[in-house]
Amino acid sequence: MNGVAPVYAPSPRGALGALGVLATVIRRDLLLALRRKSEVLTSLFFFVIVVSLFPLGIGPEMALLRTIAPGVLWVAALLAAMLSLNRLFASDYADGTLEQMVLSPAPLGLLVIGKIMAHWLVSGLPLVLIAPVLGLQYDLAPRPLAVLILSLLIGTPLLSLIGAIGASLTLGVRGGGVLLSLLTLPLYIPALIFGAGAVEADISGLGAAGHLSLLAGLLALAGFFAPWATTAGLRIALE
Amino acid sequence: MDNKIIHWFKFGSPQTFYPLAGKMVPWFWALAAIFLVVGLWLGFFVAPTDAVQGEAYRIIFIHVPASWMSMFLYVVMACWAGIGLALNTRLSSMMASAIAPTGAMFAFLSLWTGALWGKPMWGTWWVWDARLTSELILLFLYLGFMALQAAIDEPRRADKAGAILALVGVVNVPVIYFSVKWWNTLHQGASISMSKGSTMAVTMLWGMLVMALCFWMYSIAVALMRVRAIMLERERHTDWVKYAVE
Amino acid sequence: MFTANNLACVRGDRHLFAGLGFMLEPSGRLHVTGENGSGKTSLLRILCGLSLPETGEICWQGESIARIGDEYHKNVLYLGHHNALKEELTALENLRITAALADIAMEDKQGAELLGRVGLAGREKLQVRFLSQGQKRRVALSRLLWSSAPLWVLDEPFVALDTVAVTWLAGIIGKHLSAGGMAVLTSHQEVAIDGGIAQTLRIAS
């Protein structure tokens, strides 16, 4: 006897399916990002500025810049990704929509995956796209540059996935922003090592395939575990 | 509230565990003291002077067991936290919170003694060696766990959130360790050879094992004392605490 | 049938309530009353499965809600203090997303008609942040019109509404109850709801 006729229009249930729900969540977050452009652009500008600061601090020696380029770009990407994590769940938490997501019949894990994908599209992908320009600032040769972009392409979703765990755990917590960085940055280290390492390995002629495949392996691992942990974190945060 | 919560283990409830823990603490302190005396005696007087490193190497009797304990305690902490999350037993979560500061202390001790050892051996306080770097990251993980728990006012939420973080951390620890090792070999950085291999005398191994036992007993004693304090603090409104304190 | 047994809730150091229980049959409604801070909202959040009670069990059709999980969520509609609307999205977009999360594909036409029914005709395409408090509440309340969830958990649903809207909402709840639905609600103002069997649960502090 489940279900009571709605007061108004009885609507058919099950019209969307899992993929439809996923698409809805992604579209919703993209639409929101589009309406608050400034927030999105902030982390991108942050990335560009941080990367551009290093030559000013270190000096314009091209040989040195070429050596540090992979590390600088990756660390900056790490920080930029972290900067945008606060937004991932916080506004949904504040206005009650997160509560409704937890209570919706759709599996929360699916909604979380949707939100993480949207987060990557908004804050990860732009970093990948702007990276070639910044790589040129550092005089990277075309091949290492291609490896860098590839490593960022595999690595930035990883950052979104791992960061989502931290974002869910620090939701509504005192000093959440700083705490979030304390929690997530150590977890980002393998991504940093394999990501930046891939470019260095390519430059030194060792070949980047090993690093990149390990990075992809980490992505698969995180793709499996992170939504689960994030879901648990969100449930705890809303209790 | 006269209905009892069903507990999985007899000593799973704080009011039965509190007096038991109180009785156990002195024993573990005593064991720790005995192992400390034996371990230091083995380390400082029995173990031979190293042909290459001289007397300075003797800090490994603190350094190596402290590193072992810091890693071991993280796993133990994650286990307690995981049990607390899965079975909703308050005591397990309290144990996890009680272990964290001790684990962090050992991680710090390991880094500190590592630096003290590094100065005379390699002429620098810090070497980006795979083990030292992993140990540093482990310390960060401990600090993150403690900071997260401290930032959440509601104890139950703090327990659960901490548990998720500890479990994520424990999955990550091997990944971090191997990635750092990989990074280290790629960069061919200064590698501190802590693998004793054939050069290590049997007495050295014994010294380190006994010191590890000492640290182990110490950790249990301190964790039990801390968990007793946490119990009193968290359950200060219940009747058993009032009796226990009187 | 919706039952709660021996519920207890602890927030930090405070024991909000203990030994609380009730039974709700189809067409039944439960008014939860109590002073500010007595734990009404906490109780409602426990009832819809957002938080766990310290002790006790909640059963939907004889099954513990902790066990059935998402299946239970199909049967519950929760309206909390927050309107659960995204300020930057229009009323219509909000409505469609909420419906999609409940696995319902809503046409723009249907959505516009629904918003017309809550008195927002002509404002469908306006971003929610430009609406007044009362209008935002109405957008949130429009969920009640299309939901087929038998159990409504409403936390202060009459807040921010004018007298006309209060009467309208009371009518909607009444219709839901007549159709065999159930409702658990808190309200600090007396509102007459026709239909259903009323119970009152007072949380004493």
XYZ file of C-alpha atoms in Angstrom:
690
model
C 0.000 0.000 0.000
C 2.970 2.263 -0.489
C 2.226 5.600 -2.005
C -0.678 7.912 -1.572
C -2.240 9.701 -4.492
C -0.662 13.150 -4.686
C -2.901 16.064 -3.828
C -2.405 17.414 -7.300
C -1.040 15.634 -10.350
C -0.081 12.004 -9.958
C 3.294 11.854 -11.641
C 4.850 8.712 -13.006
C 7.691 7.399 -10.895
C 10.874 5.907 -12.287
C 10.877 8.137 -15.321
C 14.547 9.094 -15.065
C 16.612 6.172 -13.901
C 20.074 6.286 -12.369
C 21.735 7.994 -15.320
C 19.008 10.593 -15.472
C 19.502 11.429 -11.811
C 23.264 11.616 -12.324
C 22.812 13.934 -15.289
C 20.440 16.109 -13.272
C 22.948 16.569 -10.477
C 25.762 17.396 -12.877
C 23.585 19.810 -14.850
C 22.421 21.458 -11.647
C 25.940 22.093 -10.367
C 27.145 23.305 -13.754
C 24.211 25.675 -13.968
C 24.994 26.976 -10.493
C 28.634 27.435 -11.438
C 27.548 29.336 -14.508
C 25.469 31.705 -12.380
C 28.296 32.349 -9.933
C 31.124 32.693 -12.384
C 33.342 34.667 -10.040
C 33.727 31.742 -7.655
C 34.758 29.439 -10.451
C 37.226 31.858 -11.941
C 38.813 32.562 -8.568
C 40.520 29.186 -8.302
C 41.629 29.340 -11.925
C 43.193 32.772 -11.405
C 44.739 31.506 -8.213
C 46.389 28.718 -10.187
C 47.719 31.104 -12.800
C 49.004 33.610 -10.241
C 50.720 31.045 -8.023
C 52.485 29.499 -11.012
C 53.550 32.923 -12.240
C 54.931 33.888 -8.841
C 57.611 31.220 -8.746
C 59.880 32.683 -11.439
C 59.670 36.016 -9.602
C 60.794 34.362 -6.385
C 63.432 32.101 -7.875
C 64.773 34.042 -10.792
C 64.290 33.744 -14.542
C 66.934 31.116 -15.296
C 65.293 28.968 -17.916
C 67.216 25.807 -17.058
C 66.100 25.990 -13.440
C 62.526 26.837 -14.376
C 62.380 23.855 -16.723
C 63.452 21.595 -13.868
C 60.946 22.885 -11.354
C 58.056 23.316 -13.804
C 56.343 19.949 -13.201
C 56.532 20.325 -9.427
C 55.376 23.935 -9.416
C 52.452 23.298 -11.729
C 51.373 20.265 -9.791
C 51.640 21.897 -6.382
C 49.727 24.909 -7.674
C 47.062 22.617 -9.130
C 46.842 20.867 -5.772
C 46.313 24.140 -3.943
C 43.834 25.440 -6.498
C 41.827 22.232 -6.317
C 41.834 22.464 -2.546
C 40.692 26.068 -2.630
C 37.594 25.086 -4.557
C 36.729 22.150 -2.299
C 35.012 24.358 0.260
C 32.290 25.020 -2.267
C 31.655 21.385 -3.050
C 29.107 20.730 -0.317
C 29.075 23.836 1.866
C 26.384 25.837 0.092
C 24.155 22.792 -0.297
C 24.654 22.150 3.383
C 23.745 25.710 4.312
C 20.528 25.968 2.296
C 19.169 22.521 3.106
C 19.411 21.009 -0.358
C 22.013 18.523 0.860
C 19.531 17.299 3.448
C 17.029 16.678 0.694
C 19.636 14.805 -1.323
C 20.331 12.507 1.589
C 16.594 11.932 1.956
C 15.940 11.388 -1.728
C 15.213 7.830 -2.831
C 18.129 7.978 -5.254
C 21.270 6.398 -3.792
C 23.349 9.108 -2.127
C 26.519 7.610 -3.595
C 25.211 8.346 -7.079
C 24.451 11.967 -6.200
C 27.896 12.320 -4.664
C 29.524 10.976 -7.825
C 27.535 13.497 -9.818
C 28.645 16.337 -7.598
C 32.284 15.251 -7.780
C 32.109 15.025 -11.572
C 30.621 18.496 -11.749
C 33.288 19.770 -9.389
C 35.980 18.396 -11.642
C 34.394 19.897 -14.755
C 34.221 23.278 -13.057
C 37.487 23.429 -11.170
C 39.719 20.635 -12.474
C 39.282 20.732 -16.213
C 40.021 24.489 -16.549
C 43.360 23.886 -14.844
C 44.203 21.196 -17.380
C 43.234 23.502 -20.223
C 45.269 26.466 -19.010
C 48.297 24.347 -18.085
C 49.862 24.392 -21.607
C 50.060 28.174 -21.494
C 51.725 28.108 -18.108
C 54.015 25.327 -19.274
C 55.246 27.618 -22.032
C 56.117 30.229 -19.402
C 58.450 27.614 -18.004
C 59.878 26.736 -21.398
C 58.720 23.139 -21.371
C 59.346 21.214 -24.591
C 56.251 19.932 -26.429
C 56.684 16.343 -25.269
C 57.004 16.979 -21.532
C 54.200 19.496 -21.915
C 51.948 16.827 -23.393
C 52.855 14.481 -20.542
C 52.099 17.237 -18.047
C 48.667 17.799 -19.506
C 47.986 14.091 -19.587
C 49.083 13.726 -15.968
C 46.846 16.619 -14.942
C 43.993 15.121 -16.917
C 44.271 11.889 -14.955
C 45.280 13.565 -11.716
C 42.743 16.353 -11.269
C 39.737 13.999 -11.014
C 41.745 12.169 -8.379
C 42.129 15.433 -6.480
C 38.375 16.046 -6.660
C 37.620 12.536 -5.421
C 40.016 12.618 -2.479
C 39.120 16.196 -1.652
C 35.437 15.325 -1.495
C 36.147 13.078 1.482
C 37.782 15.928 3.359
C 35.043 18.342 2.328
C 32.353 16.025 3.674
C 34.151 15.466 6.963
C 34.732 19.163 7.643
C 31.211 20.235 6.716
C 29.891 22.781 9.202
C 32.935 22.325 11.407
C 34.713 25.201 13.159
C 37.643 26.448 11.084
C 36.593 24.106 8.300
C 38.724 25.659 5.575
C 42.083 25.314 7.265
C 41.174 21.933 8.662
C 40.213 20.779 5.191
C 43.711 21.523 3.921
C 45.290 19.757 6.877
C 43.222 16.643 6.131
C 43.470 16.517 2.362
C 46.969 17.702 1.538
C 48.735 14.641 3.012
C 46.332 12.436 1.057
C 47.222 14.302 -2.129
C 50.902 13.371 -1.886
C 50.796 10.199 -4.041
C 48.984 12.111 -6.781
C 51.616 14.827 -6.605
C 54.488 12.349 -6.723
C 53.214 10.371 -9.682
C 51.857 13.398 -11.524
C 54.946 15.561 -11.297
C 57.133 12.459 -11.488
C 55.649 11.515 -14.858
C 56.888 14.758 -16.409
C 60.311 14.477 -14.809
C 60.633 10.869 -15.897
C 59.809 11.903 -19.429
C 62.366 14.717 -19.364
C 65.066 12.407 -18.045
C 64.256 9.887 -20.730
C 62.896 7.164 -18.443
C 59.453 7.261 -19.995
C 56.306 8.422 -18.272
C 54.186 5.360 -18.887
C 54.881 3.802 -15.480
C 53.959 6.946 -13.579
C 50.885 7.609 -15.631
C 49.569 4.093 -15.262
C 50.134 4.227 -11.511
C 48.290 7.537 -11.439
C 45.445 5.937 -13.374
C 45.507 3.048 -10.906
C 45.141 5.493 -8.038
C 42.268 7.147 -9.857
C 40.503 3.800 -10.161
C 41.096 3.086 -6.480
C 39.827 6.501 -5.417
C 36.887 6.263 -7.797
C 35.863 3.139 -5.997
C 36.443 4.158 -2.375
C 36.091 7.937 -2.255
C 32.361 8.183 -3.050
C 31.701 5.625 -0.362
C 33.720 7.502 2.234
C 32.235 10.829 1.151
C 28.718 9.455 1.452
C 29.470 8.232 4.958
C 31.000 11.605 5.792
C 27.923 13.470 4.570
C 25.561 11.308 6.564
C 27.639 11.957 9.650
C 27.738 15.692 8.982
C 23.967 15.916 8.697
C 23.187 13.910 11.804
C 16.072 5.277 30.849
C 16.037 1.829 32.340
C 16.538 -0.150 29.169
C 20.058 -1.358 28.634
C 21.879 -1.005 25.375
C 23.003 -4.407 24.211
C 26.757 -4.543 24.031
C 28.807 -6.869 21.972
C 31.453 -7.454 24.529
C 31.205 -7.648 28.241
C 33.685 -4.848 28.719
C 32.349 -2.849 25.851
C 30.577 -0.462 28.189
C 32.543 2.286 29.882
C 31.294 1.665 33.400
C 32.633 -1.891 33.470
C 35.802 -1.033 31.634
C 36.709 1.988 33.737
C 37.698 0.101 36.931
C 39.289 -2.717 34.915
C 41.450 -0.243 33.023
C 42.376 1.388 36.310
C 43.654 -1.943 37.619
C 45.617 -2.695 34.453
C 47.440 0.626 34.178
C 50.052 0.057 36.958
C 50.941 -3.351 35.514
C 51.655 -1.930 32.105
C 53.679 0.872 33.629
C 55.720 -1.699 35.542
C 56.285 -3.776 32.412
C 57.267 -0.675 30.492
C 59.795 0.252 33.174
C 61.326 -3.232 33.206
C 61.640 -3.356 29.429
C 63.050 0.155 29.427
C 65.826 -0.770 31.838
C 66.634 -3.996 30.000
C 66.408 -2.387 26.579
C 68.615 0.580 27.424
C 71.111 -1.684 29.150
C 71.288 -3.849 26.041
C 71.492 -0.816 23.818
C 74.063 1.198 25.719
C 76.271 -1.383 27.394
C 75.900 -4.740 25.700
C 75.603 -3.834 22.027
C 79.018 -3.410 20.398
C 80.250 -0.090 19.076
C 79.608 0.183 15.367
C 82.710 0.040 13.235
C 81.605 2.860 10.933
C 79.183 4.929 12.941
C 80.829 4.809 16.353
C 78.690 5.442 19.427
C 76.210 7.819 17.790
C 74.367 4.983 16.147
C 72.953 3.962 19.537
C 70.047 6.354 19.032
C 68.507 3.687 16.818
C 67.401 1.924 19.995
C 64.927 4.778 20.370
C 64.526 5.768 16.742
C 63.663 2.435 15.154
C 61.193 1.221 17.810
C 59.538 4.665 17.815
C 59.047 4.438 14.031
C 57.629 0.944 14.350
C 55.243 2.028 17.081
C 54.047 5.123 15.221
C 53.057 3.008 12.218
C 51.643 0.168 14.288
C 49.603 2.534 16.454
C 48.035 4.146 13.398
C 46.747 0.762 12.279
C 45.540 -0.049 15.799
C 43.827 3.331 16.003
C 42.136 2.827 12.646
C 40.981 -0.636 13.760
C 39.395 0.706 16.938
C 37.826 3.575 15.021
C 36.507 1.175 12.397
C 35.032 -1.124 15.027
C 33.446 1.890 16.688
C 31.929 2.960 13.373
C 30.676 -0.479 12.400
C 29.322 -1.692 15.721
C 28.564 1.677 17.286
C 30.478 0.798 20.429
C 31.387 3.957 22.286
C 34.431 2.462 23.937
C 36.178 1.514 20.693
C 35.910 5.066 19.421
C 37.229 6.388 22.715
C 40.192 4.016 22.400
C 40.934 5.427 18.949
C 40.929 8.971 20.301
C 43.100 7.883 23.213
C 45.733 6.285 20.993
C 46.125 9.169 18.529
C 48.262 11.511 20.694
C 50.612 8.666 21.637
C 51.003 7.686 17.992
C 51.693 11.287 17.029
C 54.225 11.518 19.844
C 56.079 8.442 18.525
C 56.022 9.798 14.982
C 57.496 13.037 16.271
C 60.047 11.164 18.382
C 61.043 9.147 15.352
C 61.567 12.308 13.291
C 63.465 14.017 16.060
C 65.793 11.115 16.747
C 66.157 10.650 13.004
C 67.397 14.233 12.763
C 69.733 13.765 15.723
C 71.108 10.655 14.082
C 71.384 12.323 10.697
C 73.526 15.219 11.883
C 76.636 13.241 12.895
C 76.158 10.578 10.213
C 75.387 12.614 7.124
C 76.163 16.112 8.287
C 72.603 17.366 7.924
C 69.550 17.430 10.150
C 67.121 16.458 7.481
C 67.436 14.148 4.513
C 64.564 13.580 2.104
C 64.814 9.894 2.651
C 61.822 7.718 1.863
C 61.348 6.571 5.438
C 61.748 9.962 7.042
C 59.397 11.527 4.506
C 56.772 8.849 5.063
C 57.137 9.335 8.792
C 56.546 13.062 8.360
C 53.404 12.399 6.356
C 52.274 9.946 9.008
C 52.671 12.709 11.576
C 50.484 14.943 9.380
C 47.864 12.213 9.253
C 47.860 11.954 13.043
C 47.594 15.720 13.374
C 44.708 15.785 10.903
C 42.867 13.117 12.867
C 43.313 14.956 16.145
C 42.457 18.346 14.654
C 39.282 16.990 13.103
C 38.151 15.406 16.356
C 38.978 18.553 18.292
C 37.008 20.732 15.881
C 33.751 18.814 16.262
C 31.801 19.481 19.443
C 29.388 16.590 19.281
C 31.397 13.559 20.521
C 29.459 11.051 18.482
C 30.009 12.955 15.280
C 33.660 13.482 16.168
C 34.074 9.730 16.637
C 32.469 8.842 13.348
C 34.142 11.529 11.272
C 37.482 10.607 12.824
C 36.848 6.960 12.021
C 36.239 7.679 8.349
C 39.423 9.731 8.220
C 41.441 7.050 10.000
C 40.180 4.382 7.609
C 40.921 6.529 4.582
C 44.340 7.172 6.094
C 45.065 3.513 6.676
C 44.261 2.726 3.053
C 46.541 5.586 2.082
C 49.517 4.795 4.291
C 50.878 1.985 2.083
C 50.118 4.004 -1.056
C 51.963 6.976 0.376
C 54.852 4.819 1.517
C 55.359 3.203 -1.869
C 54.905 6.430 -3.773
C 57.487 8.142 -1.588
C 59.842 5.225 -2.070
C 59.307 5.384 -5.808
C 59.920 9.126 -5.758
C 63.077 8.593 -3.746
C 64.571 6.052 -6.112
C 63.724 8.218 -9.117
C 65.537 11.184 -7.649
C 68.382 9.077 -6.310
C 68.433 11.274 -3.260
C 70.568 10.638 -0.235
C 69.323 7.335 1.011
C 69.887 6.565 4.634
C 70.620 2.902 4.884
C 68.765 1.719 7.914
C 68.695 -1.845 6.699
C 71.123 -3.492 9.060
C 71.581 -6.680 7.058
C 74.537 -8.759 8.032
C 76.368 -5.975 9.816
C 73.831 -5.828 12.597
C 74.779 -7.738 15.681
C 72.167 -9.971 17.255
C 72.334 -7.928 20.450
C 71.352 -4.817 18.511
C 68.252 -6.549 17.240
C 67.431 -7.704 20.746
C 67.919 -4.220 22.104
C 65.520 -2.783 19.563
C 62.955 -5.518 20.158
C 63.033 -5.007 23.913
C 62.716 -1.248 23.454
C 59.792 -1.845 21.110
C 58.153 -3.918 23.846
C 58.796 -1.105 26.288
C 57.144 1.431 23.970
C 54.310 -0.966 23.428
C 53.633 -1.338 27.143
C 54.002 2.408 27.579
C 51.476 3.015 24.802
C 48.980 0.677 26.401
C 49.420 2.274 29.798
C 49.065 5.808 28.475
C 46.177 4.927 26.182
C 44.335 3.321 29.078
C 44.895 6.338 31.291
C 43.735 8.652 28.549
C 40.699 6.555 27.735
C 39.721 6.685 31.396
C 39.889 10.453 31.299
C 37.840 10.552 28.098
C 35.225 8.278 29.653
C 34.848 10.519 32.666
C 34.607 13.603 30.519
C 32.095 12.233 28.065
C 29.890 10.491 30.568
C 30.108 13.026 33.357
C 26.331 13.247 33.574
C 25.765 9.562 34.173
C 25.443 7.992 37.596
C 28.380 5.638 37.300
C 30.799 8.502 36.831
C 29.522 10.166 39.985
C 30.178 6.935 41.906
C 33.521 6.394 40.209
C 34.790 9.838 41.089
C 33.671 9.696 44.723
C 1.722 2.146 9.775
C 4.456 4.225 11.323
C 5.684 3.508 14.823
C 8.401 4.807 17.082
C 9.485 3.073 20.227
C 11.429 4.290 23.192
C 13.297 7.004 21.323
C 15.985 8.929 23.137
C 18.057 11.802 21.850
C 21.243 13.280 23.234
C 22.815 16.437 21.828
C 26.233 17.086 23.264
C 25.695 16.958 27.003
C 21.974 17.507 26.864
C 19.494 14.690 27.093
C 16.673 16.120 25.022
C 14.165 13.345 25.477
C 13.961 9.676 26.327
C 11.415 6.896 26.250
C 9.406 8.606 23.545
C 7.066 6.587 21.374
C 3.918 6.756 19.272
C 1.957 4.950 16.614
C 0.546 6.529 13.500
C -2.047 4.841 11.284
C -3.069 5.964 7.797
C -4.924 9.283 7.996
C -3.264 9.964 11.324
C -1.418 13.135 12.133
C 0.884 13.813 15.009
C 1.434 17.271 16.417
C 4.735 17.548 18.179
C 4.750 20.337 20.721
C 7.267 21.600 23.225
C 9.239 24.650 24.161
C 12.047 26.053 22.061
C 15.053 23.806 22.277
C 13.096 20.870 23.616
C 14.098 18.739 20.672
C 11.201 18.975 18.238
C 13.427 19.430 15.231
C 15.781 16.721 16.463
C 12.845 14.346 16.761
C 11.640 15.150 13.263
C 15.107 14.627 11.840
C 15.303 11.289 13.599
C 11.885 10.305 12.262
C 12.820 10.905 8.660
C 16.078 9.030 9.074
C 18.531 11.934 8.917
C 19.953 11.273 12.346
C 20.096 8.235 14.529
C 18.379 8.092 17.890
C 20.504 7.348 20.946
C 18.216 4.422 21.719
C 14.993 3.086 20.302
C 13.641 2.092 16.943
C 11.445 3.537 14.230
C 9.439 1.194 12.054
C 7.725 1.780 8.739
C 5.160 -0.921 7.928
C 6.730 -3.028 10.664
C 10.256 -2.766 9.289
C 13.037 -0.855 10.958
C 13.903 2.226 8.904
C 17.572 1.707 9.651
C 17.346 -1.520 7.679
C 15.273 -0.447 4.698
C 17.244 2.768 4.060
C 16.559 4.354 0.678
C 13.367 2.333 0.334
C 12.037 4.269 3.330
C 12.973 7.581 1.767
C 10.512 6.924 -1.043
C 7.793 7.092 1.560
C 8.827 10.245 3.348
C 8.655 13.882 2.481
C 10.600 16.125 4.832
C 10.224 19.861 4.934
C 12.669 21.437 7.338
C 13.490 24.964 8.423
C 15.429 25.440 5.241
C 13.513 25.792 2.045
C 16.082 23.621 0.272
C 16.110 25.940 -2.729
C 19.127 27.138 -4.659
C 19.005 30.915 -4.658
C 20.673 31.241 -8.046
C 18.234 28.948 -9.811
C 14.749 29.872 -10.878
C 11.694 28.516 -9.104
C 11.001 26.252 -12.038
C 14.558 24.892 -12.161
C 14.441 24.225 -8.446
C 11.177 22.399 -8.815
C 12.403 20.241 -11.669
C 15.572 19.294 -9.815
C 13.679 18.394 -6.673
C 11.351 16.259 -8.754
C 14.243 14.615 -10.565
C 15.852 13.669 -7.260
C 12.593 11.940 -6.408
C 12.938 10.184 -9.765
C 10.147 12.138 -11.406
C 10.576 13.775 -14.788
C 8.652 17.016 -14.667
C 7.731 18.927 -17.795
C 8.119 22.692 -17.805
C 4.372 22.981 -18.369
C 3.565 20.832 -15.337
C 6.018 22.783 -13.237
C 4.593 26.115 -14.296
C 1.108 24.920 -13.497
C 2.222 23.734 -10.067
C 3.864 27.060 -9.329
C 0.662 28.768 -10.470
C -1.224 26.766 -7.879
C 0.988 28.071 -5.089
C 0.447 31.614 -6.292
C 3.638 32.152 -8.200
C 2.235 32.460 -11.699
C 4.468 34.654 -13.806
C 7.440 34.288 -11.466
C 8.555 30.835 -12.604
C 11.565 32.164 -14.450
C 12.719 34.441 -11.671
C 15.781 33.431 -9.654
C 14.717 32.418 -6.192
C 16.869 35.069 -4.539
C 14.546 37.730 -5.940
C 11.506 36.199 -4.236
C 10.221 37.201 -0.799
C 10.477 34.894 2.210
C 6.852 33.889 1.889
C 7.202 33.222 -1.822
C 10.281 31.069 -1.266
C 8.333 29.091 1.282
C 5.566 28.603 -1.253
C 8.021 27.253 -3.807
C 9.258 24.817 -1.196
C 5.699 23.863 -0.298
C 4.830 23.112 -3.905
C 6.531 19.775 -3.317
C 3.538 18.761 -1.244
C 1.358 18.952 -4.325
C 3.061 16.330 -6.459
C 4.659 14.064 -3.912
C 3.203 10.605 -3.549
C 5.035 9.974 -0.275
C 2.513 8.771 2.310
C 4.371 10.249 5.283
C 4.884 13.974 5.527
C 7.290 15.259 8.135
C 6.821 19.012 8.345
C 8.886 21.243 10.587
C 7.059 24.541 11.187
C 5.378 24.524 7.770
C 3.269 27.605 8.502
C 6.179 29.918 9.217
C 6.486 32.947 6.922
C 3.112 32.351 5.300
C 0.243 34.842 5.174
C -3.245 33.903 6.409
C -4.475 32.900 2.982
C -1.526 30.602 2.457
C -1.919 29.119 5.936
C -5.517 28.162 5.208
C -4.489 26.813 1.826
C -1.705 24.701 3.344
C -4.006 23.379 6.072
C -6.363 22.337 3.300
C -3.589 20.524 1.431
C -2.548 18.636 4.558
C -6.194 17.790 5.199
C -6.570 16.378 1.672
C -3.425 14.315 2.079
C -4.776 12.838 5.296
C -8.167 12.098 3.764
C -6.399 10.233 0.997
C -4.844 7.945 3.604
C -1.612 9.828 4.156
C 0.067 10.569 7.450
C 1.707 13.670 8.796
C 4.023 14.556 11.638
C 4.288 18.271 12.198
C 5.416 20.965 14.557
C 3.815 24.365 14.684
C 3.929 27.130 17.211
C 0.715 28.602 15.918
C -2.681 26.956 16.227
C -3.904 25.967 12.797
C -7.110 24.049 12.261
C -6.597 21.097 9.956
C -9.688 19.231 8.863
C -9.517 15.532 8.346
C -7.412 12.786 9.828
C -7.100 11.579 13.391
C -5.068 13.987 15.478
C -2.629 13.048 18.211
C -0.438 15.372 20.214
C 2.996 14.537 21.506
C 4.430 16.941 24.023
C 8.162 16.873 24.612
C 8.665 17.918 28.190
C 11.983 19.466 28.987
